[in-house]
């Protein structure tokens, strides 16, 4: 594909990511309006860079004409939660939306990856309206706690730095860090009630200012 063709190919994916960021951030604002604790802490999104699309297509043996169906994460949205239990809640909320059709789920929380990676992945079909009509695209939504996100972000950059071959001594550290991240989630879940009460008081206070 040439530069202009890539631009045209990626445009609806950009639109999907931008739309979903607004819509999913809206959930948090609605909770804030009602003064209740939001199950979502923050939302990010990105369109996969062309170089990563090409790398992944090569690695998975996907032909260029099959990219739309073969690569499920060209459009990616990430939703961060404070507590592990919020993830299940957010997943159900997404399943009940009528602007998304969930077609696949990957639970890397129950089934942690060997690397130590934990996160809940949903693949959805999402319709964008273009001047040529409606286009249904695949988007990947990753839902994780702040602690899972911290670990994954760092591991991702180390993987990049070492081109996928992280030295063994660092791998061991990362495994330990993954266990620590897991414990952090466990500990926070134990005092969830306390934390949420404190946050509710704090948000009422800052509202008055
Ligand atoms: P990026 O830069 O995040 O876009 P595969 O890529 O073969 O492992 P598949 O079938 O595409 O997997 O789907 P999966 O596993 O649901 O999603 C892959 C994405 O999940 C990755 O995207 C990462 O975002 C995240 N992920 C999966 N495993 C790991 C891991 O061990 N560590 C980290 N940090 N992230 C992980 P990409 O394409 O790798 O890159």
mmCIF file of C-alpha atoms and ligand atoms in Angstrom, residues 46-49 52 56 59-60 70-74 76 78 104-106 108 113-123 140 142 144 148-149 151-157 159-160, ligand 1:
data_model
loop_
_atom_site.group_PDB
_atom_site.id
_atom_site.type_symbol
_atom_site.label_atom_id
_atom_site.label_comp_id
_atom_site.label_asym_id
_atom_site.label_seq_id
_atom_site.Cartn_x
_atom_site.Cartn_y
_atom_site.Cartn_z
ATOM 1 C CA UNK A 46 -4.698 4.431 19.457
ATOM 2 C CA UNK A 47 -4.582 3.282 15.865
ATOM 3 C CA UNK A 48 -1.801 0.758 15.392
ATOM 4 C CA UNK A 49 1.204 2.339 13.641
ATOM 5 C CA UNK A 52 3.433 -2.544 13.730
ATOM 6 C CA UNK A 56 2.128 -8.358 13.023
ATOM 7 C CA UNK A 59 4.260 -12.697 12.027
ATOM 8 C CA UNK A 60 0.708 -14.042 11.736
ATOM 9 C CA UNK A 70 -7.278 -10.813 10.194
ATOM 10 C CA UNK A 71 -5.874 -8.070 12.412
ATOM 11 C CA UNK A 72 -8.298 -7.407 15.197
ATOM 12 C CA UNK A 73 -6.424 -4.618 16.933
ATOM 13 C CA UNK A 74 -5.788 -2.006 14.240
ATOM 14 C CA UNK A 76 -7.467 -0.287 20.058
ATOM 15 C CA UNK A 78 -7.954 0.684 26.687
ATOM 16 C CA UNK A 104 -14.622 -12.460 21.005
ATOM 17 C CA UNK A 105 -13.309 -12.394 24.573
ATOM 18 C CA UNK A 106 -9.874 -13.209 25.885
ATOM 19 C CA UNK A 108 -5.876 -12.993 30.460
ATOM 20 C CA UNK A 113 0.103 -15.021 30.005
ATOM 21 C CA UNK A 114 3.528 -16.620 30.586
ATOM 22 C CA UNK A 115 5.110 -13.168 30.486
ATOM 23 C CA UNK A 116 3.017 -12.197 33.553
ATOM 24 C CA UNK A 117 0.611 -10.117 31.414
ATOM 25 C CA UNK A 118 -2.922 -9.706 32.784
ATOM 26 C CA UNK A 119 -5.795 -7.902 31.080
ATOM 27 C CA UNK A 120 -9.281 -8.615 29.725
ATOM 28 C CA UNK A 121 -9.637 -8.306 25.949
ATOM 29 C CA UNK A 122 -12.828 -7.896 23.978
ATOM 30 C CA UNK A 123 -12.988 -7.832 20.201
ATOM 31 C CA UNK A 140 -9.996 -4.406 20.396
ATOM 32 C CA UNK A 142 -8.480 -3.964 26.638
ATOM 33 C CA UNK A 144 -7.326 -3.706 33.035
ATOM 34 C CA UNK A 148 -1.978 -4.265 35.389
ATOM 35 C CA UNK A 149 -1.543 -1.226 33.140
ATOM 36 C CA UNK A 151 3.164 -3.504 34.487
ATOM 37 C CA UNK A 152 2.071 -3.934 30.857
ATOM 38 C CA UNK A 153 3.289 -0.475 29.832
ATOM 39 C CA UNK A 154 6.729 -1.085 31.276
ATOM 40 C CA UNK A 155 7.013 -4.608 29.903
ATOM 41 C CA UNK A 156 5.904 -3.334 26.484
ATOM 42 C CA UNK A 157 8.680 -0.732 26.389
ATOM 43 C CA UNK A 159 10.114 -5.629 24.819
ATOM 44 C CA UNK A 160 10.513 -2.827 22.315
HETATM 45 P P1 LIG B 1 0.471 -2.964 20.733
HETATM 46 O O1 LIG B 1 1.711 -2.130 20.646
HETATM 47 O O2 LIG B 1 -0.108 -2.979 22.096
HETATM 48 O O3 LIG B 1 -0.479 -2.626 19.658
HETATM 49 P P2 LIG B 1 -0.623 -11.796 19.914
HETATM 50 O O4 LIG B 1 -0.218 -10.440 19.407
HETATM 51 O O5 LIG B 1 -0.402 -12.879 18.949
HETATM 52 O O6 LIG B 1 -0.054 -12.067 21.290
HETATM 53 P P3 LIG B 1 -3.476 -11.416 19.453
HETATM 54 O O7 LIG B 1 -4.080 -12.665 18.937
HETATM 55 O O8 LIG B 1 -3.297 -10.300 18.484
HETATM 56 O O9 LIG B 1 -2.156 -11.772 20.220
HETATM 57 O O10 LIG B 1 -4.418 -10.873 20.540
HETATM 58 P P4 LIG B 1 -4.273 -10.448 22.026
HETATM 59 O O11 LIG B 1 -3.349 -11.330 22.786
HETATM 60 O O12 LIG B 1 -5.658 -10.340 22.522
HETATM 61 O O13 LIG B 1 -3.719 -8.978 21.927
HETATM 62 C C1 LIG B 1 -2.419 -8.618 21.732
HETATM 63 C C2 LIG B 1 -2.237 -7.293 22.448
HETATM 64 O O14 LIG B 1 -2.396 -7.507 23.841
HETATM 65 C C3 LIG B 1 -0.860 -6.748 22.279
HETATM 66 O O15 LIG B 1 -0.805 -5.919 21.176
HETATM 67 C C4 LIG B 1 -0.653 -5.983 23.571
HETATM 68 O O16 LIG B 1 -1.319 -4.733 23.538
HETATM 69 C C5 LIG B 1 -1.360 -6.863 24.565
HETATM 70 N N1 LIG B 1 -0.477 -7.923 25.076
HETATM 71 C C6 LIG B 1 -0.620 -9.241 24.886
HETATM 72 N N2 LIG B 1 0.346 -9.934 25.527
HETATM 73 C C7 LIG B 1 1.132 -9.023 26.124
HETATM 74 C C8 LIG B 1 2.306 -9.120 26.957
HETATM 75 O O17 LIG B 1 2.825 -10.190 27.261
HETATM 76 N N3 LIG B 1 2.834 -7.942 27.401
HETATM 77 C C9 LIG B 1 2.286 -6.732 27.083
HETATM 78 N N4 LIG B 1 2.878 -5.629 27.567
HETATM 79 N N5 LIG B 1 1.189 -6.615 26.307
HETATM 80 C C10 LIG B 1 0.613 -7.738 25.835
HETATM 81 P P5 LIG B 1 0.534 -5.813 20.329
HETATM 82 O O18 LIG B 1 0.204 -6.116 18.912
HETATM 83 O O19 LIG B 1 1.612 -6.630 20.936
HETATM 84 O O20 LIG B 1 1.048 -4.391 20.406
#
